[in-house]
PDB file of C-alpha atoms in Angstrom:
ATOM      1  CA  PRO E1331     -20.962 -27.556  -1.080  1.00 95.00           C
ATOM      2  CA  ASP E1332     -22.607 -23.931  -1.647  1.00 97.00           C
ATOM      3  CA  MET E1333     -19.097 -22.482  -2.920  1.00 98.00           C
ATOM      4  CA  VAL E1334     -16.116 -22.027  -3.255  1.00 98.00           C
ATOM      5  CA  LEU E1335     -13.108 -20.265  -1.793  1.00 98.00           C
ATOM      6  CA  VAL E1336     -10.266 -19.759  -2.833  1.00 98.00           C
ATOM      7  CA  TYR E1337      -7.007 -17.409  -1.409  1.00 96.00           C
ATOM      8  CA  GLY E1338      -4.821 -15.325  -3.853  1.00 94.00           C
ATOM      9  CA  ASP E1339      -3.135 -16.203  -6.957  1.00 95.00           C
ATOM     10  CA  THR E1340      -1.237 -19.569  -6.269  1.00 93.00           C
ATOM     11  CA  THR E1341      -1.728 -22.663  -9.387  1.00 95.00           C
ATOM     12  CA  THR E1342      -3.574 -24.461  -6.766  1.00 97.00           C
ATOM     13  CA  THR E1343      -6.368 -21.222  -6.558  1.00 98.00           C
ATOM     14  CA  LEU E1344      -6.700 -21.082 -10.623  1.00 98.00           C
ATOM     15  CA  ALA E1345      -6.906 -25.397 -10.011  1.00 98.00           C
ATOM     16  CA  GLY E1346     -10.057 -25.179  -7.232  1.00 98.00           C
ATOM     17  CA  ALA E1347     -11.361 -21.982  -9.514  1.00 98.00           C
ATOM     18  CA  LEU E1348     -11.524 -24.887 -12.676  1.00 98.00           C
ATOM     19  CA  ALA E1349     -12.919 -28.054 -10.665  1.00 98.00           C
ATOM     20  CA  ALA E1350     -15.355 -25.519  -8.415  1.00 98.00           C
ATOM     21  CA  ALA E1351     -16.970 -24.306 -12.251  1.00 98.00           C
ATOM     22  CA  LYS E1352     -17.094 -27.542 -14.288  1.00 98.00           C
ATOM     23  CA  MET E1353     -18.649 -28.711 -10.951  1.00 98.00           C
ATOM     24  CA  GLY E1354     -21.429 -25.631 -11.116  1.00 98.00           C
ATOM     25  CA  ILE E1355     -20.428 -24.648  -7.650  1.00 98.00           C
ATOM     26  CA  PRO E1356     -20.281 -20.778  -7.129  1.00 98.00           C
ATOM     27  CA  ILE E1357     -17.173 -19.437  -6.710  1.00 98.00           C
ATOM     28  CA  GLY E1358     -15.377 -17.058  -4.384  1.00 98.00           C
ATOM     29  CA  HIS E1359     -11.761 -15.199  -4.716  1.00 98.00           C
ATOM     30  CA  VAL E1360     -10.490 -14.394  -2.059  1.00 97.00           C
ATOM     31  CA  GLU E1361      -7.292 -10.863  -2.843  1.00 96.00           C
ATOM     32  CA  ALA E1362      -9.507 -10.838  -5.591  1.00 98.00           C
ATOM     33  CA  GLY E1363      -8.887  -8.693  -8.610  1.00 98.00           C
ATOM     34  CA  LEU E1364      -5.359  -7.857  -8.181  1.00 96.00           C
ATOM     35  CA  ARG E1365      -3.310  -7.036 -12.013  1.00 96.00           C
ATOM     36  CA  SER E1366       0.919  -6.709 -12.329  1.00 92.00           C
ATOM     37  CA  PHE E1367      -0.815  -6.120 -15.808  1.00 94.00           C
ATOM     38  CA  ASP E1368       2.508  -8.968 -16.455  1.00 91.00           C
ATOM     39  CA  ARG E1369       0.417 -12.036 -18.449  1.00 91.00           C
ATOM     40  CA  SER E1370       3.787 -13.325 -18.348  1.00 88.00           C
ATOM     41  CA  MET E1371       3.492 -13.432 -14.689  1.00 88.00           C
ATOM     42  CA  PRO E1372       2.304 -17.243 -13.852  1.00 90.00           C
ATOM     43  CA  GLU E1373       0.532 -15.870 -10.984  1.00 92.00           C
ATOM     44  CA  GLU E1374      -1.272 -13.099 -13.409  1.00 95.00           C
ATOM     45  CA  GLN E1375      -2.198 -15.570 -15.506  1.00 97.00           C
ATOM     46  CA  ASN E1376      -3.991 -17.133 -12.350  1.00 98.00           C
ATOM     47  CA  ARG E1377      -5.762 -14.464 -10.939  1.00 97.00           C
ATOM     48  CA  VAL E1378      -7.184 -13.211 -14.276  1.00 98.00           C
ATOM     49  CA  ALA E1379      -8.606 -16.662 -14.681  1.00 98.00           C
ATOM     50  CA  THR E1380      -9.860 -17.318 -11.579  1.00 98.00           C
ATOM     51  CA  ASP E1381     -11.640 -13.958 -10.864  1.00 98.00           C
ATOM     52  CA  HIS E1382     -13.414 -14.044 -14.456  1.00 98.00           C
ATOM     53  CA  LEU E1383     -14.845 -17.734 -12.812  1.00 98.00           C
ATOM     54  CA  SER E1384     -15.987 -16.404  -9.756  1.00 98.00           C
ATOM     55  CA  THR E1385     -19.358 -15.355  -8.961  1.00 97.00           C
ATOM     56  CA  LEU E1386     -17.406 -14.294  -5.345  1.00 98.00           C
ATOM     57  CA  LEU E1387     -14.851 -11.492  -5.687  1.00 98.00           C
ATOM     58  CA  MET E1388     -13.709 -10.074  -2.176  1.00 98.00           C
ATOM     59  CA  CYS E1389     -11.087  -7.780  -2.966  1.00 98.00           C
ATOM     60  CA  PRO E1390      -8.285  -6.295  -0.323  1.00 95.00           C
ATOM     61  CA  THR E1391      -8.143  -3.042  -2.026  1.00 94.00           C
ATOM     62  CA  ASP E1392     -10.001  -0.546  -3.852  1.00 95.00           C
ATOM     63  CA  THR E1393      -7.336   0.116  -6.483  1.00 95.00           C
ATOM     64  CA  ALA E1394      -8.429  -3.942  -7.538  1.00 97.00           C
ATOM     65  CA  VAL E1395     -12.177  -3.010  -7.293  1.00 98.00           C
ATOM     66  CA  ALA E1396     -10.797  -0.849 -10.502  1.00 97.00           C
ATOM     67  CA  ASN E1397      -9.920  -2.723 -11.799  1.00 98.00           C
ATOM     68  CA  LEU E1398     -11.847  -5.428 -11.926  1.00 98.00           C
ATOM     69  CA  ALA E1399     -14.182  -2.289 -13.367  1.00 98.00           C
ATOM     70  CA  ARG E1400     -12.282  -2.170 -16.175  1.00 97.00           C
ATOM     71  CA  GLU E1401     -12.667  -6.021 -17.487  1.00 97.00           C
ATOM     72  CA  GLY E1402     -16.268  -5.175 -16.842  1.00 97.00           C
ATOM     73  CA  LEU E1403     -17.210  -7.496 -13.412  1.00 98.00           C
ATOM     74  CA  THR E1404     -18.858  -5.811 -11.280  1.00 97.00           C
ATOM     75  CA  SER E1405     -21.523  -8.418  -9.896  1.00 97.00           C
ATOM     76  CA  GLY E1406     -20.577  -9.414  -6.974  1.00 98.00           C
ATOM     77  CA  VAL E1407     -17.123  -7.128  -6.537  1.00 98.00           C
ATOM     78  CA  HIS E1408     -16.928  -6.351  -2.594  1.00 98.00           C
ATOM     79  CA  GLN E1409     -13.824  -4.718  -1.225  1.00 97.00           C
ATOM     80  CA  GLY E1410     -13.673  -6.143   2.796  1.00 93.00           C
ATOM     81  CA  GLY E1411     -10.383  -5.541   3.263  1.00 94.00           C
ATOM     82  CA  ASP E1412      -7.152  -7.252   3.164  1.00 93.00           C
ATOM     83  CA  GLY E1413      -6.561 -10.599   5.136  1.00 92.00           C
ATOM     84  CA  MET E1414      -2.901 -10.870   4.947  1.00 92.00           C
ATOM     85  CA  LEU E1415      -3.448  -7.468   8.090  1.00 94.00           C
ATOM     86  CA  ASP E1416      -5.659  -8.153  10.084  1.00 94.00           C
ATOM     87  CA  ALA E1417      -3.095 -11.448  10.415  1.00 93.00           C
ATOM     88  CA  SER E1418      -0.153  -9.309  11.095  1.00 94.00           C
ATOM     89  CA  ARG E1419      -1.616  -7.579  13.378  1.00 94.00           C
ATOM     90  CA  MET E1420      -3.046 -10.158  14.973  1.00 96.00           C
ATOM     91  CA  PHE E1421       0.386 -12.703  14.983  1.00 95.00           C
ATOM     92  CA  ALA E1422       2.929  -9.811  16.173  1.00 94.00           C
ATOM     93  CA  PRO E1423       3.082 -10.594  19.406  1.00 95.00           C
ATOM     94  CA  ALA E1424       3.813 -14.197  20.029  1.00 96.00           C
ATOM     95  CA  ALA E1425       6.595 -13.346  16.257  1.00 95.00           C
ATOM     96  CA  ALA E1426       8.095 -10.719  18.364  1.00 92.00           C
ATOM     97  CA  ALA E1427       8.397 -12.199  21.421  1.00 93.00           C
ATOM     98  CA  ARG E1428      10.444 -15.089  19.252  1.00 91.00           C
ATOM     99  CA  PRO E1429      14.189 -15.251  19.342  1.00 89.00           C
ATOM    100  CA  GLY E1430      15.088 -13.447  15.422  1.00 87.00           C
ATOM    101  CA  PRO E1431      17.382 -12.228  15.070  1.00 89.00           C
ATOM    102  CA  ARG E1432      19.360 -12.802  18.098  1.00 87.00           C
ATOM    103  CA  ALA E1433      19.076 -16.221  17.220  1.00 87.00           C
ATOM    104  CA  LEU E1434      21.423 -15.276  14.375  1.00 87.00           C
ATOM    105  CA  GLY E1435      24.164 -13.271  16.119  1.00 88.00           C
ATOM    106  CA  LEU E1436      22.265 -10.548  15.702  1.00 91.00           C
ATOM    107  CA  GLU E1437      21.106  -7.181  16.714  1.00 90.00           C
ATOM    108  CA  PRO E1438      17.584  -5.427  15.344  1.00 92.00           C
ATOM    109  CA  GLY E1439      17.943  -3.167  12.766  1.00 94.00           C
ATOM    110  CA  GLY E1440      21.597  -4.100  11.881  1.00 94.00           C
ATOM    111  CA  TYR E1441      21.152  -6.687   9.114  1.00 96.00           C
ATOM    112  CA  LEU E1442      18.702  -7.049   5.763  1.00 96.00           C
ATOM    113  CA  LEU E1443      15.513  -9.711   4.558  1.00 97.00           C
ATOM    114  CA  VAL E1444      15.596 -10.979   1.738  1.00 96.00           C
ATOM    115  CA  THR E1445      14.066 -13.984   0.293  1.00 94.00           C
ATOM    116  CA  VAL E1446      13.736 -15.131  -3.662  1.00 91.00           C
ATOM    117  CA  HIS E1447      11.714 -17.204  -4.912  1.00 88.00           C
ATOM    118  CA  ARG E1448      10.005 -16.391  -8.337  1.00 82.00           C
ATOM    119  CA  ALA E1449      10.675 -17.645 -11.928  1.00 77.00           C
ATOM    120  CA  ALA E1450      11.562 -14.398 -13.677  1.00 77.00           C
ATOM    121  CA  ALA E1451      14.504 -14.946 -10.784  1.00 79.00           C
ATOM    122  CA  THR E1452      15.305 -18.168 -10.745  1.00 80.00           C
ATOM    123  CA  ASP E1453      14.482 -19.759 -14.249  1.00 77.00           C
ATOM    124  CA  THR E1454      17.580 -18.939 -16.245  1.00 82.00           C
ATOM    125  CA  PRO E1455      20.853 -18.434 -16.294  1.00 83.00           C
ATOM    126  CA  GLU E1456      20.725 -15.067 -17.223  1.00 84.00           C
ATOM    127  CA  ALA E1457      18.579 -14.252 -14.262  1.00 83.00           C
ATOM    128  CA  LEU E1458      20.456 -15.926 -12.299  1.00 86.00           C
ATOM    129  CA  ALA E1459      23.779 -15.022 -12.280  1.00 87.00           C
ATOM    130  CA  SER E1460      22.295 -11.451 -12.049  1.00 88.00           C
ATOM    131  CA  LEU E1461      20.581 -12.259  -8.650  1.00 86.00           C
ATOM    132  CA  VAL E1462      23.724 -13.701  -7.869  1.00 88.00           C
ATOM    133  CA  GLU E1463      25.396 -10.537  -8.654  1.00 90.00           C
ATOM    134  CA  VAL E1464      22.609  -8.437  -6.133  1.00 88.00           C
ATOM    135  CA  LEU E1465      22.873 -10.229  -3.272  1.00 89.00           C
ATOM    136  CA  GLU E1466      26.829 -10.476  -3.450  1.00 90.00           C
ATOM    137  CA  ALA E1467      27.045  -6.396  -3.812  1.00 91.00           C
ATOM    138  CA  ILE E1468      25.080  -7.097  -0.338  1.00 90.00           C
ATOM    139  CA  ASP E1469      28.039  -4.889   2.109  1.00 88.00           C
ATOM    140  CA  GLU E1470      26.157  -5.606   5.656  1.00 92.00           C
ATOM    141  CA  PRO E1471      24.525  -8.546   7.449  1.00 95.00           C
ATOM    142  CA  ALA E1472      21.851 -10.155   5.759  1.00 95.00           C
ATOM    143  CA  VAL E1473      19.274 -13.077   6.508  1.00 96.00           C
ATOM    144  CA  PHE E1474      18.338 -15.211   3.403  1.00 94.00           C
ATOM    145  CA  PRO E1475      15.870 -18.027   3.872  1.00 95.00           C
ATOM    146  CA  VAL E1476      16.606 -20.302   1.245  1.00 92.00           C
ATOM    147  CA  HIS E1477      12.947 -21.190  -0.728  1.00 92.00           C
ATOM    148  CA  PRO E1478      13.562 -25.137  -1.873  1.00 91.00           C
ATOM    149  CA  ARG E1479      13.293 -24.108  -5.876  1.00 88.00           C
ATOM    150  CA  THR E1480      15.455 -21.531  -5.284  1.00 91.00           C
ATOM    151  CA  ARG E1481      18.940 -23.531  -4.008  1.00 91.00           C
ATOM    152  CA  HIS E1482      18.384 -26.240  -6.607  1.00 90.00           C
ATOM    153  CA  ARG E1483      18.081 -23.537  -9.254  1.00 89.00           C
ATOM    154  CA  LEU E1484      21.614 -21.521  -7.454  1.00 88.00           C
ATOM    155  CA  ALA E1485      23.733 -25.915  -7.077  1.00 90.00           C
ATOM    156  CA  SER E1486      22.269 -26.718 -10.060  1.00 88.00           C
ATOM    157  CA  ALA E1487      23.467 -23.921 -12.022  1.00 86.00           C
ATOM    158  CA  GLY E1488      26.691 -24.022 -10.229  1.00 89.00           C
ATOM    159  CA  LEU E1489      26.819 -20.635  -8.417  1.00 87.00           C
ATOM    160  CA  TRP E1490      25.760 -22.131  -5.095  1.00 88.00           C
ATOM    161  CA  ASP E1491      28.793 -22.065  -3.428  1.00 88.00           C
ATOM    162  CA  ARG E1492      29.586 -18.434  -4.562  1.00 88.00           C
ATOM    163  CA  LEU E1493      26.441 -17.282  -2.018  1.00 88.00           C
ATOM    164  CA  GLU E1494      28.002 -20.070   1.108  1.00 88.00           C
ATOM    165  CA  GLY E1495      31.488 -18.361   1.012  1.00 85.00           C
ATOM    166  CA  HIS E1496      30.089 -14.376   0.904  1.00 89.00           C
ATOM    167  CA  PRO E1497      31.407 -13.075   4.335  1.00 90.00           C
ATOM    168  CA  SER E1498      27.137 -10.674   4.516  1.00 90.00           C
ATOM    169  CA  LEU E1499      24.750 -13.271   4.158  1.00 92.00           C
ATOM    170  CA  ARG E1500      23.145 -15.289   7.192  1.00 92.00           C
ATOM    171  CA  LEU E1501      21.935 -18.935   4.504  1.00 92.00           C
ATOM    172  CA  SER E1502      19.335 -20.815   6.294  1.00 91.00           C
ATOM    173  CA  PRO E1503      16.333 -23.160   5.353  1.00 92.00           C
ATOM    174  CA  PRO E1504      12.885 -22.073   4.747  1.00 93.00           C
ATOM    175  CA  VAL E1505      11.237 -20.323   8.127  1.00 92.00           C
ATOM    176  CA  GLY E1506       8.089 -20.576   9.370  1.00 93.00           C
ATOM    177  CA  TYR E1507       4.980 -17.470   9.914  1.00 94.00           C
ATOM    178  CA  LEU E1508       5.765 -16.543  12.863  1.00 95.00           C
ATOM    179  CA  ASP E1509       9.866 -17.432  12.745  1.00 94.00           C
ATOM    180  CA  PHE E1510       9.432 -15.237   9.050  1.00 95.00           C
ATOM    181  CA  THR E1511       7.513 -12.200  10.816  1.00 96.00           C
ATOM    182  CA  ALA E1512       9.913 -12.336  14.090  1.00 96.00           C
ATOM    183  CA  LEU E1513      13.170 -12.145  11.293  1.00 96.00           C
ATOM    184  CA  LEU E1514      11.080  -9.213   9.618  1.00 96.00           C
ATOM    185  CA  ILE E1515      10.007  -6.928  12.377  1.00 95.00           C
ATOM    186  CA  GLY E1516      13.738  -7.419  13.067  1.00 95.00           C
ATOM    187  CA  ALA E1517      15.138  -6.110  10.089  1.00 96.00           C
ATOM    188  CA  ARG E1518      16.524  -2.658   8.883  1.00 96.00           C
ATOM    189  CA  GLY E1519      14.999  -3.436   5.042  1.00 96.00           C
ATOM    190  CA  VAL E1520      13.996  -6.408   3.018  1.00 97.00           C
ATOM    191  CA  VAL E1521      14.890  -7.743  -0.120  1.00 95.00           C
ATOM    192  CA  THR E1522      12.220  -9.744  -1.677  1.00 94.00           C
ATOM    193  CA  ASP E1523      10.493 -10.640  -5.424  1.00 90.00           C
ATOM    194  CA  SER E1524       7.316 -12.033  -2.820  1.00 91.00           C
ATOM    195  CA  GLY E1525       4.044 -10.132  -3.667  1.00 87.00           C
ATOM    196  CA  GLY E1526       3.301 -10.818   0.078  1.00 90.00           C
ATOM    197  CA  VAL E1527       6.625 -10.386   1.676  1.00 94.00           C
ATOM    198  CA  GLN E1528       6.678  -6.840   0.808  1.00 93.00           C
ATOM    199  CA  LYS E1529       2.961  -6.288   2.142  1.00 91.00           C
ATOM    200  CA  GLU E1530       4.368  -7.346   4.985  1.00 94.00           C
ATOM    201  CA  ALA E1531       7.167  -5.017   4.499  1.00 95.00           C
ATOM    202  CA  TYR E1532       4.852  -1.837   4.118  1.00 93.00           C
ATOM    203  CA  PHE E1533       2.637  -3.607   7.111  1.00 93.00           C
ATOM    204  CA  HIS E1534       4.830  -3.178   9.481  1.00 94.00           C
ATOM    205  CA  GLY E1535       7.023  -0.378   7.875  1.00 93.00           C
ATOM    206  CA  ILE E1536      10.164  -1.886   6.712  1.00 95.00           C
ATOM    207  CA  PRO E1537      11.870   0.197   3.531  1.00 95.00           C
ATOM    208  CA  CYS E1538      11.820  -3.046   0.558  1.00 96.00           C
ATOM    209  CA  VAL E1539      13.331  -2.937  -1.689  1.00 94.00           C
ATOM    210  CA  THR E1540      11.158  -5.258  -4.321  1.00 93.00           C
ATOM    211  CA  LEU E1541      13.580  -7.299  -7.428  1.00 90.00           C
ATOM    212  CA  ARG E1542      10.579  -7.121  -9.943  1.00 88.00           C
ATOM    213  CA  ASP E1543       9.304  -4.601 -12.713  1.00 88.00           C
ATOM    214  CA  THR E1544       5.956  -4.709 -11.544  1.00 88.00           C
ATOM    215  CA  THR E1545       3.577  -5.515  -8.543  1.00 88.00           C
ATOM    216  CA  GLU E1546       0.127  -6.152  -7.963  1.00 89.00           C
ATOM    217  CA  TRP E1547       0.332  -3.974  -5.141  1.00 87.00           C
ATOM    218  CA  VAL E1548       0.627  -0.488  -5.987  1.00 88.00           C
ATOM    219  CA  GLU E1549      -0.092   1.039  -2.898  1.00 87.00           C
ATOM    220  CA  PRO E1550       3.295   0.844  -0.936  1.00 87.00           C
ATOM    221  CA  VAL E1551       4.990   1.474  -4.269  1.00 89.00           C
ATOM    222  CA  GLU E1552       2.731   4.501  -4.144  1.00 88.00           C
ATOM    223  CA  GLY E1553       3.850   5.162  -0.398  1.00 86.00           C
ATOM    224  CA  GLY E1554       7.100   4.499  -0.766  1.00 86.00           C
ATOM    225  CA  PHE E1555       7.167   1.783   1.364  1.00 85.00           C
ATOM    226  CA  THR E1556       8.343  -0.508  -1.232  1.00 90.00           C
ATOM    227  CA  ARG E1557      10.786   0.786  -4.761  1.00 93.00           C
ATOM    228  CA  LEU E1558      11.130  -1.645  -8.082  1.00 90.00           C
ATOM    229  CA  THR E1559      13.920  -2.615  -8.820  1.00 88.00           C
ATOM    230  CA  GLY E1560      13.938  -5.068 -11.278  1.00 81.00           C
TER     231      GLY E1560
END
């Protein structure tokens, strides 16, 4: 190929960039320049390494452009806007036509939406215990589509039964993009550790509590839509 495009910050993003670099194929990185400045995060490691391998760096925000400049990356850098914003706008009408919360017996604006999947929240007994305490403190209806990895960690730690018996939590398997967007649009607020969900909450004007100490998406924090809690 003339170029390999990689997106975001997953391990497959870095794998694609490494494979292309070793074959001498130019790399384009979509969502370049994002930084949480926490090198212990696997996603941060992937972002930094991919950016420094890439020929074309497509940044979603001015902050991302500035981050790259501080690292000496100025050639091939472009601020092209955020593809997730385009997707959110494009698919919102289709998502709004889905049953969403009413399929779960909930009214729009009358519940919280919860997601948790990151290693920092699930990979140690201490983190899992803290997570369960947070979820048990929710005293209003909340929908929690549970990531398979998170469910496995909770079950292995003997904590899953505590959440299943919680009167406010509606636990569900993971849901597809449109159904998740329908739940997001109808929520009173969001509790998450996901970078993408932080942004989508921001795009749809839904207040968000982020269960992290840092975030690569600083704009929702600065705009007051997202609050970091650790």
